[in-house]
Structures are given as C-alpha cells and as structure tokens.
Amino acid sequence: MASPEPRKRRGPIAAWLLALDAWIDSSLYEIGFKARQFWEAATIFSRRFRLKGWRRGIIEVLSEGFTLGAGGSVVMLALAMPAFQDTTGDWRAQGDFAVTFLDRYGNEIGQRGIIQRDSVPVDEMPDHVIKAVLATEDRRFFDHYGIDILGLSRAIFENVRANSVVQGGSSITQQLAKNLFLTNERTFERKIKEAFLSLWLEANLSKKEILQLYLDRAYMGGGTFGIEAAADFYFGKSVKDLSLAEAAMLAGLFKAPTKYAPHINLPAARARANVVLSNLVDAGFMTEGQVLQARLHPADVVDRGEQKSPDYFLDWAFDEVKKIAAKSGQHSLVAHTTFDANIQKAAEESVEFHLRQFGKEYNVTEGAVVVIETNGAVRAIVGGRDYGTSQFNRATKALRQTGSSFKPYVYATAMEHGFTPNSIISGGPISWGNWSPHNYSGESAGNITLIMAMAKSINTVPVRLAKDYLGIPPIKAMAESFGVESPLEAHKTMVLGTSGMTVMDQATGYSVFAQNGFVGSRHGVTQLVNRTGQVVYDFTKDAPPPHRVLSEQALKSMNTMLAAVPVMGTARRAQIPNIVVAGKTGTTQSYRDAWFVGFTGNYTAAVWLGNDDFSPTKNMTGGSLPAMVWQRLMVYAHQNIDLKPIPGIDKPFVDAETAAKAEEAQKKNAEQAAADAAAERPPVLSSRTTQTLRDMSKVFEEAPILQPPSSPQTLSAL
C-alpha cells in the first residue's frame, strides 16, 4: 500500500494573509464589544436624567419646536436665496447718468440719475430732520437688528384696535431692502426675502450707512428721489436749511408720497405733518412746547402747479437713454422724448375711472396701458394706479399671460403660409397629446372661416392651425419678429397665450399691423443733447430703419380680420363712432388677466387689467373692462386730429345685421345733420352733449330777432 503524499507547507504570503484575516476578525469583535459596553454605560447614565410628568411634556414641546424651527429656517432660506443674487452686483450705484427729460413739445417733465441732487451726509442734516423721520418711520432704528419685533407687535395691536391699518410694522432697514432689491408685490415670499435682506444689510452696513441710503433713495413724490431733492423741489432750499415744520412735512411723505405730496394736496400734507409732530412728542424726541410753533405755522411750498410727474414713462425712458448713450461716453444729457402729457392724462384717467367704477364688481385692483402712435412714438405709459405706492412698472416689467390676444401672431403666420380670412378650418374638439383645449362657450364651433374664428375667439382653430399646418417654431419666430422682447416658451399651449408678455410688447407687436407691416420704429427718445448743446443722438438719423416683417397681402388679411372683432366679435365695447377700430381681446385661465390690444390708423394701445398677487377676477373678460378703458382713452386721443385709415382696409368690415342697423340709424339721423353741422360737433361727443347742442340750436332758431333802434332817443332809453 502506497503511503500518502506529505502536506505542502504554506508560503510566507499565505501565512501573512491568514494572520491579517485573524487580526481583522478579532479587531471587529473587540470594537463591537467595546461599543456595546459604551452604549450600556451611556444608557445607564442617561437614566439619571429621565424626566416624568409635566417636565417631560415641556422637553417634548421644546424638542418639536426646535425641529420645526430648523426645518422652517431651511425652507425660508431656500425662498430667500434668489434675492441674495441681487446683492452680488454693484447694488449701491445708481448709475453715473444724469438725464433731464423733455416732452414732445420741449417742456421739462422730470429727471433721473445721480444728477438730481448731491447727497447730503446724515451728519450734516439738522437734528430735527433725522428725529422727524425716525419718530414716524422707525423709532427703535438704533436698537434692533433689521427687524423690529417690538415695533411690529405694537403696530399689529394698534391696527387691530383701530380695525384698520394705522401703523406700519416695517423697519427702515426693511423698507430700504424693498427699495433696493424688491418690488411692492404683497406676497409671503416677498416678505421672507425682505426679512433676510434686512438682516444682510444690517450685517454688511452700519446704521448710519443704512439711514443714508434710505434718505437718498426713497421716492418723495413729484418725481423726486431722496430727501435733498425733495427739499429743493417743495421748498426751494437744501435739507440743511429746513425748519421743523418743513422737516415734518417731508417726513410724512415716506408713507404715501403721492397722497401727501404738498404741491398736489397741501391740506393733506399739513395734516400729515401734524401727525409727524405728534409722533415726535410721543417718541420722547421733543416736547409739546418745542413743536408748538411748527403746529401754529405749518410749512408753505413752492408753487409747482398740479402737473403730475410721468414717473413710469421716465423710468422706462431712462433705461432707453442708458442703452443708447452707453457707447457715446456722454452721461450728462438732456433727452427729448415722445411723451404727450394730454394722452398720458387721458390714459391715467380712463384706468382710474373704470377701476373706481367697476373695480369691486370685477375684483380687479391694477391696470397698465401703453399708447404708441403709428410713427412708432410712445406717447403714454401707465405702469400702475399710484407710483407713490408702487414703483414697479407693470407696463414694461410685468410678465402676464396674454390669453387670446396672442392669437393674431398665430393667424399672421397662417396668412404668410397661404391661408386667407375666408379659409375654412374645423373648430371642433381637438387633442394634442394630453392637452385638449376647449372653446370659451364649451361647445364645438364646427367648420368655420378664419375671420369668424378670430372675431368669436374660437380656441380650437388656432390650435389646429399650429398642430396640423404651421408648427410652434414659425409662430414663435413671427411674434419675435414683431418686436416682442419677452421670452416666449416654445410650447404647444403658447398659441392660446400661456407665455408671459409685457404690455409694452403687446403694443409694439400690434403696432406692426397699424404701421403697414413694418417693425423697428418704436421709440421714446427722439434726441439726446449734452450740456454744451451738442447732439449726441438723433432718432431720425442714428436709429436703424424700419423693416417689413409682414407681407402686404398678409397685412391686408390680418387687418380685415382684426377689424371684424369690434364689429361682430368679442370687442364690441371698443367701438368708436365714425372711426375704424381693429384689435383683439384676451382672457386667461381663472380670469387672472384681461386684455384688449387695439389700433386705429393713428394710434395703437394695449390695456391690461388684473391683480398684482395673481388672484382671479370676477369673470372679467378682455371684452368688458379693458375694452371700455381702451375706448374711453381713444375717444379723447382722436379728437381734433386728422384721421388716418388702417393700412389694407379699403372698406370697413361689417356684418349684415350691423349694416342694416347702420342704414336705419343713418335715415333717422339725416334730419339732424344740419343741426349737428351748425353746432360744429367734434368727431366724438356723448349722447347727452349732442342732445344739449341740439336743444341750444333749436332755442337759437326760435328766438326773436332783435331789431336795431329806430332813433337816438330809443338808444338813449336803452
């Protein structure tokens, strides 16, 4: 029997690996054993601090509070992060441009830039000026760290007790954060950003620097920014020379500069100044005896008239000047603008009139308007109801969904692709992927001509055009070629106006239809002149020439279709007697935005109405209040001017029903034509005014003829 083979001895490497494995195993076991021992010892030790009863409840509440607080801090920080991005730039600089603005007739309308007045250091301002501001705006300014918890609590208590807003809770630092970085929108997100930015300002600036910036940047009414400019505008003197009564009047402007502007409403400004004097006494900054003279002898102001400063227009024009003059190296300039004070006043009056009259009924609080003449000149900009309350320009900066007012860009693309106003398209139900838009009435429109689809604002027709015939890219390119600068989303829902656009963009785009298919002529500055009189920029010579973006045939088709909307479509309230009107209404989801953008041969105007917080209105459509605002404004704008035809419209479009009514009305009014001519009736008058003129004409006709005196004796008797 053979003997077994001897076992081979392991090599040194194998032995080393076995030893390493044994060491790892023993080490892991030792670590686990020690960890268990430590945990047991820690558990036994912690039992000494175990609480029971009410003490345990307190600890549980505090623990949950810390957890929720930490989570809330993370959420608020995430919301505030976008605001911190604004602090990375040169946020201190106002820009080194110094611009004085003139209207179309050469009258000065305002100033913008560093030019206004040199900043006066806080240390050089009178003590009563600083005390008046602090007593009214932030009494504990030097005691808090950006957010005054005590002041906020006091304001809430006083407002609840008075059942109205009688005190504000924002500190000076919070107000400065809003002025520098934020808008006036009333949202929870904005308040969080404001709080974080206030803490950031306190961490990066001294109290003196914060107060200096606040006094230099605040809007003070009358188109002035900063307390030094306001002192010069209202009193004709430097802030260094203000009396206590004058300081109190200026300190009262921070709350509502437009409402309390002394050149507009001196009694209200004096009443507000009296409140500031009471605040000085209540805060302990002065005694009643020290403010008595200021109460007995309130401040008088320099007579500036009641002409309001067109601040929204000036803000936009200032941005335009900076773009134009950036390459010239000239920064101290006089800008001749296209601004028309009469049209501006009419636009503001129309917005305010309708919001006061119907605002509560429709639950709408804000509006914006842009008016452009057919030569491209921007004549008026309404960026909101009150510049003193909110300097945010809703006409040039707010991106709002356009609804059906975007459809003309779709139809213009279709006209360039061979369609005509009489082309027939199905208005029935349509689905595009998981999107199934429906018409406003909820019913199918059947086969329908494009002109009727435009007039009745059928939704399924432009969607079918985009889906089956055009595609989204050509529509987007068409809108951008019309001068639209807002970023448009190349999404299928874009055809129904889901992309946000500004009022300025809408007016610019529709002006292409009024300007015979050309784009590139919109402007607000006609000439820039430096302080020595040298012309730096002239629009007629230096601006690129307009270029055609819509063919003549497509233009004629589009204007024919748009002129049908006020006649037999959704914009009947925009009609102006004896003037051809064209345009389109727009209403967004949940009635959040309502538009009417229309034009005549003379002017294009875009009107938007809605709410800053994007809350829905009460069933307000573009054919209701916006069309009424547009119509009232345009009636004024077209008085006593030469009426121009809309390009491409040889004969205004009317349907059979409207034509029959017009013929009947013409027969009834034929007998009154002579009376109207005798009264020299303007192009547009209300029915009441017309009737009054007719009655006056009748009285004059029936009045007895005065006979000349027959003898000197008769004359002497008279």
XYZ file of C-alpha atoms in Angstrom, residues 4-590:
587
model
C 0.019 9.269 1.496
C 1.662 12.317 -0.013
C 3.134 14.707 2.532
C 1.187 18.103 3.023
C 2.719 21.077 1.356
C 3.795 23.831 3.662
C 2.156 27.254 3.141
C 4.281 30.017 1.770
C 5.069 33.196 3.696
C 2.445 35.262 1.773
C -0.366 32.871 2.618
C 0.648 32.839 6.247
C 0.694 36.645 6.312
C -2.804 36.858 4.810
C -4.156 34.394 7.373
C -2.654 36.431 10.147
C -4.200 39.632 8.699
C -7.600 37.990 8.479
C -7.380 36.828 12.076
C -6.390 40.326 13.206
C -9.322 41.929 11.356
C -11.791 39.445 12.843
C -10.534 39.937 16.349
C -10.444 43.734 15.948
C -14.038 43.884 14.700
C -15.166 41.699 17.564
C -13.280 43.896 20.021
C -14.771 47.101 18.558
C -18.297 45.696 18.684
C -17.797 44.532 22.254
C -16.472 47.932 23.344
C -19.344 49.708 21.545
C -21.910 47.575 23.348
C -20.206 48.299 26.633
C -20.214 52.045 25.932
C -23.860 52.061 24.876
C -24.861 50.159 28.010
C -22.903 52.592 30.187
C -24.401 55.591 28.377
C -27.902 54.190 28.770
C -27.408 53.636 32.493
C -26.005 57.175 32.838
C -28.846 58.818 30.866
C -31.452 57.186 33.084
C -30.405 59.614 35.764
C -31.810 62.500 33.632
C -35.073 60.824 32.628
C -37.980 63.188 33.243
C -41.529 62.285 34.014
C -44.795 64.148 34.265
C -45.054 67.817 33.248
C -41.277 68.197 32.901
C -41.231 65.576 30.156
C -44.041 67.443 28.338
C -42.039 70.668 28.317
C -38.974 68.901 26.913
C -41.071 67.230 24.194
C -42.604 70.564 23.159
C -39.213 72.267 23.047
C -37.740 69.398 21.042
C -40.526 69.531 18.474
C -40.225 73.310 18.347
C -36.511 73.154 17.612
C -37.152 70.567 14.896
C -39.868 72.607 13.209
C -37.824 75.777 13.606
C -34.819 74.209 11.930
C -36.969 72.900 9.090
C -38.696 76.270 8.672
C -35.353 78.073 8.603
C -34.172 75.817 5.792
C -37.367 76.481 3.817
C -37.189 80.263 4.313
C -33.518 80.293 3.377
C -34.342 78.433 0.181
C -37.013 81.026 -0.624
C -34.623 83.899 0.085
C -31.717 82.578 -1.977
C -32.926 84.197 -5.258
C -32.995 87.597 -3.526
C -29.395 87.244 -2.374
C -28.301 87.030 -6.006
C -29.110 90.755 -6.340
C -26.547 91.567 -3.654
C -23.678 90.245 -5.770
C -23.728 93.206 -8.173
C -22.953 96.863 -7.577
C -26.245 97.493 -5.821
C -25.025 100.739 -4.229
C -24.553 102.523 -7.552
C -27.447 104.469 -9.063
C -25.574 104.692 -12.328
C -23.482 107.635 -13.427
C -26.023 109.011 -15.922
C -27.558 112.434 -15.347
C -30.609 112.978 -17.570
C -33.179 115.752 -17.801
C -36.272 114.791 -19.817
C -38.399 116.985 -22.080
C -41.762 116.083 -23.608
C -42.591 116.209 -27.308
C -43.156 119.968 -27.061
C -39.939 120.780 -25.190
C -41.393 121.105 -21.677
C -39.359 119.603 -18.816
C -41.121 116.583 -17.315
C -38.536 115.208 -14.885
C -35.049 113.988 -14.139
C -33.374 110.695 -13.449
C -29.952 109.506 -12.311
C -27.319 110.817 -9.930
C -27.952 114.222 -11.285
C -30.828 115.115 -9.159
C -29.062 116.485 -6.105
C -25.792 115.754 -4.371
C -26.276 113.545 -1.358
C -26.069 115.387 1.966
C -24.348 113.321 4.696
C -26.532 112.405 7.636
C -24.136 114.177 9.992
C -24.769 117.474 8.191
C -28.561 117.253 8.325
C -30.382 119.131 11.095
C -31.172 117.090 14.164
C -34.915 117.708 13.841
C -34.916 116.266 10.315
C -33.468 112.938 11.499
C -35.737 112.848 14.549
C -38.848 113.521 12.457
C -38.015 110.621 10.136
C -37.178 108.194 12.941
C -40.205 109.139 15.054
C -42.512 108.377 12.151
C -40.828 105.501 10.331
C -38.749 103.576 12.907
C -38.387 104.814 16.490
C -36.210 101.874 17.551
C -33.954 102.035 14.498
C -30.743 102.087 16.544
C -31.950 99.338 18.906
C -32.958 96.496 16.588
C -31.055 94.351 14.097
C -33.081 94.930 10.931
C -36.430 93.576 12.133
C -38.162 95.371 14.988
C -40.168 92.682 16.764
C -41.490 95.090 19.405
C -42.432 97.691 16.814
C -44.144 95.050 14.695
C -46.121 93.799 17.696
C -47.148 97.338 18.595
C -48.287 98.020 15.029
C -50.370 94.819 14.941
C -52.010 95.740 18.264
C -52.826 99.287 17.126
C -54.185 98.098 13.770
C -56.406 95.503 15.439
C -57.664 98.044 17.949
C -58.441 100.568 15.204
C -59.843 97.879 12.881
C -57.745 99.363 10.072
C -54.129 99.894 9.083
C -52.987 102.888 11.145
C -49.364 101.886 11.740
C -46.768 100.119 9.631
C -44.546 97.438 11.056
C -41.650 97.569 8.606
C -38.374 98.956 9.881
C -36.275 101.437 7.910
C -33.923 98.579 7.044
C -36.808 96.527 5.663
C -38.044 99.476 3.606
C -34.540 100.000 2.225
C -34.280 96.304 1.322
C -37.542 96.618 -0.595
C -36.424 99.807 -2.369
C -33.046 98.363 -3.356
C -33.863 94.793 -4.280
C -37.590 94.008 -4.344
C -40.949 95.144 -5.694
C -44.133 96.192 -3.890
C -45.989 92.950 -4.529
C -47.857 91.749 -1.440
C -46.813 88.110 -1.232
C -45.493 85.889 1.548
C -42.398 85.085 -0.500
C -41.547 88.775 -0.850
C -41.855 89.352 2.902
C -39.465 86.450 3.585
C -36.947 87.869 1.118
C -37.344 91.290 2.700
C -36.607 89.878 6.174
C -33.464 88.047 5.067
C -32.189 91.016 3.057
C -32.762 93.276 6.056
C -30.542 91.033 8.166
C -27.983 91.018 5.338
C -27.963 94.827 5.181
C -27.516 95.079 8.945
C -24.586 92.656 8.772
C -22.856 94.500 5.940
C -23.629 98.160 6.633
C -23.514 100.439 9.636
C -26.672 102.099 10.943
C -25.500 105.427 9.551
C -24.978 103.934 6.085
C -28.422 102.334 6.126
C -30.086 105.589 7.137
C -28.087 107.494 4.485
C -29.171 105.134 1.715
C -32.774 105.257 2.888
C -32.886 109.056 2.837
C -31.155 109.215 -0.571
C -33.169 106.510 -2.374
C -36.751 106.902 -1.104
C -39.356 108.225 -3.519
C -40.698 111.557 -2.201
C -43.369 112.459 -4.739
C -43.243 114.983 -7.564
C -40.774 112.801 -9.444
C -38.080 113.311 -6.782
C -35.918 110.663 -5.154
C -34.129 111.453 -1.910
C -34.781 113.986 0.817
C -32.355 116.555 -0.613
C -34.114 116.600 -3.997
C -37.490 116.781 -2.229
C -36.370 119.733 -0.083
C -35.341 121.635 -3.208
C -38.487 120.704 -5.147
C -41.010 121.562 -2.442
C -39.272 124.372 -0.538
C -36.540 125.632 -2.857
C -33.799 125.029 -0.299
C -31.315 122.422 0.873
C -32.217 119.879 3.517
C -29.624 121.601 5.705
C -31.862 124.681 5.901
C -35.213 123.033 6.646
C -37.313 124.252 9.531
C -39.093 121.859 11.881
C -42.412 122.387 10.069
C -40.792 121.639 6.699
C -38.952 118.618 8.074
C -42.227 117.251 9.457
C -43.901 117.667 6.072
C -41.098 115.777 4.299
C -41.038 113.035 6.943
C -44.742 112.496 6.313
C -44.117 111.720 2.644
C -42.383 108.374 3.204
C -45.679 106.617 3.928
C -47.590 107.776 0.824
C -45.653 110.297 -1.279
C -48.319 110.679 -3.939
C -51.195 111.051 -1.493
C -49.440 113.622 0.707
C -47.426 115.492 -1.945
C -47.828 119.140 -0.876
C -47.821 120.552 -4.409
C -50.862 118.380 -5.159
C -52.743 118.415 -1.838
C -51.355 120.943 0.632
C -54.093 120.470 3.289
C -53.458 116.723 3.393
C -49.697 117.324 3.582
C -50.135 119.708 6.513
C -52.424 117.279 8.330
C -49.835 114.548 7.847
C -47.085 116.886 9.114
C -49.132 117.450 12.260
C -49.187 113.686 12.803
C -45.392 113.644 12.476
C -45.116 116.386 15.130
C -47.279 114.294 17.454
C -45.001 111.327 16.785
C -42.008 113.412 17.866
C -43.700 114.113 21.192
C -44.939 110.532 21.671
C -41.462 109.139 20.965
C -39.930 111.490 23.550
C -37.712 113.178 20.967
C -39.274 116.610 21.597
C -41.671 118.279 23.963
C -45.033 119.777 23.068
C -43.587 123.222 23.592
C -40.829 122.586 21.058
C -43.279 121.583 18.304
C -45.915 124.238 19.092
C -44.521 126.816 16.652
C -44.462 124.245 13.854
C -48.116 123.405 14.566
C -49.171 127.060 14.561
C -47.155 127.942 11.440
C -47.225 124.989 9.013
C -44.868 124.914 6.060
C -45.574 126.596 2.730
C -44.309 125.133 -0.521
C -43.040 126.489 -3.811
C -45.854 126.659 -6.350
C -45.135 123.892 -8.833
C -48.642 123.575 -10.208
C -50.633 120.362 -10.158
C -48.970 118.650 -13.103
C -48.052 115.118 -12.133
C -44.662 113.716 -12.982
C -44.926 110.866 -15.542
C -42.722 108.614 -13.426
C -43.495 105.308 -15.129
C -42.634 106.815 -18.508
C -39.485 108.419 -17.085
C -38.263 105.122 -15.608
C -38.656 103.396 -18.974
C -37.157 106.304 -20.913
C -34.181 106.418 -18.526
C -33.419 102.776 -19.322
C -33.683 103.587 -23.027
C -31.279 106.522 -22.651
C -28.712 104.346 -20.876
C -28.854 101.825 -23.720
C -28.480 104.499 -26.383
C -25.795 106.590 -24.681
C -23.697 103.712 -23.361
C -21.357 103.832 -26.370
C -21.127 107.607 -26.629
C -19.346 108.194 -23.328
C -21.732 111.113 -22.642
C -23.524 110.759 -19.313
C -24.879 114.230 -18.516
C -27.668 114.654 -21.045
C -30.950 116.300 -21.982
C -33.384 113.837 -23.559
C -36.109 114.963 -25.952
C -38.855 112.343 -25.680
C -42.077 111.383 -27.435
C -44.156 111.885 -24.290
C -47.578 113.528 -24.694
C -48.948 114.852 -21.391
C -52.540 115.051 -22.644
C -52.676 111.447 -23.812
C -50.931 110.356 -20.606
C -53.549 112.137 -18.525
C -56.354 110.595 -20.576
C -54.868 107.111 -20.139
C -54.477 107.530 -16.374
C -57.978 108.959 -16.074
C -59.530 106.104 -18.042
C -57.838 103.428 -15.922
C -58.708 105.130 -12.636
C -62.280 105.919 -13.710
C -63.111 102.328 -14.594
C -61.319 100.785 -11.618
C -63.149 103.102 -9.237
C -66.437 102.444 -11.000
C -66.181 98.686 -11.542
C -63.141 97.517 -9.557
C -65.100 95.939 -6.706
C -67.633 94.398 -9.060
C -64.896 92.626 -11.016
C -62.432 92.217 -8.090
C -59.661 93.971 -10.008
C -57.205 96.430 -8.479
C -54.498 97.256 -11.041
C -54.039 98.211 -14.644
C -51.429 99.179 -17.215
C -51.560 100.955 -20.571
C -49.114 101.761 -23.385
C -50.022 104.091 -26.261
C -47.925 104.178 -29.448
C -48.546 106.455 -32.421
C -48.333 104.924 -35.887
C -44.942 106.559 -36.410
C -43.582 104.442 -33.541
C -43.549 107.205 -30.926
C -44.500 106.035 -27.429
C -46.922 108.704 -26.237
C -48.000 107.411 -22.824
C -47.234 104.705 -20.276
C -49.419 103.846 -17.292
C -47.474 101.388 -15.153
C -49.971 101.275 -12.295
C -52.540 103.295 -10.392
C -50.155 105.021 -7.967
C -46.401 105.406 -8.425
C -46.033 106.534 -4.830
C -47.479 103.252 -3.576
C -45.601 101.033 -6.014
C -42.773 101.995 -8.362
C -42.994 98.616 -10.130
C -43.731 99.300 -13.785
C -46.450 96.854 -14.790
C -46.380 98.146 -18.364
C -42.725 97.332 -19.069
C -41.662 94.738 -16.478
C -44.651 92.580 -15.511
C -44.891 89.335 -17.486
C -48.567 88.365 -17.673
C -50.242 85.659 -19.712
C -51.915 87.115 -22.787
C -54.717 84.657 -23.451
C -56.464 85.052 -26.804
C -54.698 88.355 -27.509
C -51.769 86.187 -28.659
C -53.841 84.642 -31.465
C -53.059 87.353 -34.068
C -49.465 86.093 -34.162
C -50.797 82.611 -34.986
C -53.121 83.920 -37.679
C -50.392 86.168 -39.116
C -48.203 83.091 -39.522
C -51.107 81.322 -41.213
C -51.629 84.234 -43.627
C -47.962 84.045 -44.607
C -48.456 80.304 -45.281
C -51.216 80.816 -47.843
C -54.356 80.979 -45.720
C -56.957 83.720 -46.221
C -59.665 85.188 -43.972
C -62.216 83.018 -45.776
C -60.265 79.775 -45.383
C -62.413 77.178 -43.622
C -60.992 75.214 -40.690
C -62.678 72.819 -38.302
C -63.469 74.366 -34.933
C -64.411 71.019 -33.432
C -62.759 69.261 -30.487
C -59.027 68.631 -30.762
C -56.413 66.856 -28.679
C -52.683 67.474 -28.870
C -51.024 64.800 -26.812
C -52.596 65.015 -23.358
C -53.843 68.578 -23.978
C -57.453 69.047 -25.069
C -58.338 72.743 -25.222
C -61.970 73.789 -25.499
C -63.781 76.907 -26.585
C -64.972 79.579 -24.157
C -68.598 78.512 -24.621
C -67.678 74.853 -24.165
C -69.324 73.977 -27.488
C -67.932 72.885 -30.837
C -67.676 75.605 -33.488
C -67.925 73.238 -36.460
C -66.385 74.255 -39.768
C -65.714 77.987 -39.622
C -63.889 80.671 -41.586
C -60.760 82.144 -40.055
C -62.285 85.619 -39.899
C -65.210 84.307 -37.852
C -62.855 82.249 -35.682
C -60.864 85.387 -34.935
C -63.939 87.512 -34.235
C -65.587 84.912 -31.979
C -62.227 83.977 -30.368
C -62.572 80.253 -31.085
C -59.746 78.429 -29.302
C -59.651 75.165 -31.236
C -58.947 76.837 -34.596
C -55.521 78.364 -33.813
C -54.578 75.152 -32.004
C -55.476 73.120 -35.107
C -53.541 75.563 -37.315
C -50.449 75.146 -35.143
C -50.763 71.372 -34.825
C -51.649 70.373 -38.364
C -50.300 73.159 -40.587
C -47.791 75.539 -39.020
C -45.899 74.147 -36.035
C -44.776 76.094 -32.979
C -41.326 77.414 -34.143
C -42.716 79.582 -37.000
C -45.302 81.129 -34.673
C -42.669 81.925 -32.065
C -40.407 83.398 -34.752
C -43.277 85.533 -36.075
C -44.015 87.022 -32.637
C -40.347 87.778 -32.040
C -40.028 89.396 -35.457
C -42.856 91.748 -34.470
C -40.614 93.218 -31.763
C -41.707 91.075 -28.817
C -38.804 91.035 -26.349
C -40.344 88.892 -23.601
C -39.050 85.296 -23.512
C -41.597 83.066 -25.242
C -41.898 79.400 -24.361
C -41.930 77.199 -27.467
C -44.717 75.019 -26.073
C -47.912 73.951 -27.775
C -50.026 75.898 -25.267
C -48.296 79.086 -26.399
C -50.869 79.521 -29.180
C -53.505 80.329 -26.529
C -51.309 82.879 -24.763
C -49.752 80.981 -21.864
C -46.377 82.718 -22.257
C -45.929 85.880 -20.216
C -45.575 89.157 -22.107
C -45.373 92.815 -21.123
C -47.917 95.461 -22.067
C -45.152 97.246 -23.976
C -44.505 94.097 -26.023
C -48.187 93.772 -26.858
C -48.438 97.376 -28.001
C -45.225 97.010 -30.010
C -46.393 93.808 -31.685
C -49.835 95.111 -32.668
C -48.336 98.378 -33.927
C -46.910 96.336 -36.830
C -50.481 95.967 -38.125
C -51.025 99.723 -37.849
C -47.641 100.535 -39.435
C -48.257 98.703 -42.703
C -46.348 95.582 -41.687
C -43.128 97.296 -40.629
C -41.284 96.944 -37.312
C -38.396 98.813 -35.735
C -39.809 102.296 -35.357
C -40.886 102.150 -31.690
C -39.028 104.769 -29.701
C -39.361 107.016 -26.680
C -36.310 109.225 -27.195
C -36.062 111.426 -30.275
C -32.848 113.253 -29.447
C -30.068 113.347 -26.853
C -28.145 116.566 -26.264
C -25.223 117.069 -23.890
C -24.878 120.063 -21.583
C -22.951 122.034 -24.213
C -25.748 121.681 -26.772
C -24.066 119.045 -28.923
C -26.449 116.460 -30.366
C -25.299 113.023 -29.214
C -28.158 111.009 -30.740
C -30.900 111.713 -33.254
C -33.511 109.020 -33.857
C -34.196 110.061 -37.442
C -30.509 109.739 -38.345
C -28.998 107.190 -35.964
C -31.732 104.593 -35.467
C -31.800 101.643 -37.883
C -34.571 101.989 -40.484
C -37.806 100.000 -40.021
C -38.084 96.773 -41.992
C -41.040 94.772 -43.248
C -41.975 91.625 -41.306
C -45.444 91.066 -42.766
C -46.202 90.933 -46.472
C -48.767 93.331 -47.928
C -51.257 90.542 -48.637
C -50.908 89.055 -45.164
C -51.234 92.530 -43.640
C -54.443 93.206 -45.564
C -55.895 89.872 -44.470
C -54.922 90.374 -40.827
C -56.299 93.903 -40.588
C -59.544 92.785 -42.216
C -59.863 90.044 -39.599
C -58.902 92.251 -36.661
C -61.339 94.972 -37.769
C -64.144 92.403 -37.571
C -63.559 91.750 -33.845
C -65.082 95.052 -32.575
C -67.913 94.818 -35.129
C -69.240 91.295 -34.661
C -66.899 89.708 -32.144
C -65.751 89.966 -28.547
C -64.700 93.640 -28.552
C -67.949 95.474 -29.321
C -67.360 97.814 -26.362
C -64.228 99.131 -28.062
C -66.110 100.656 -30.988
C -65.629 104.375 -31.634
C -68.270 106.201 -33.691
C -67.082 107.137 -37.187
C -63.634 105.583 -36.639
C -62.498 102.148 -37.819
C -61.138 100.099 -34.916
C -59.233 96.811 -35.031
C -57.894 94.660 -32.226
C -58.214 91.532 -30.119
C -59.383 90.672 -26.635
C -57.634 88.269 -24.279
C -58.677 86.469 -21.095
C -56.511 83.993 -19.188
C -57.337 80.994 -17.041
C -59.408 81.685 -13.918
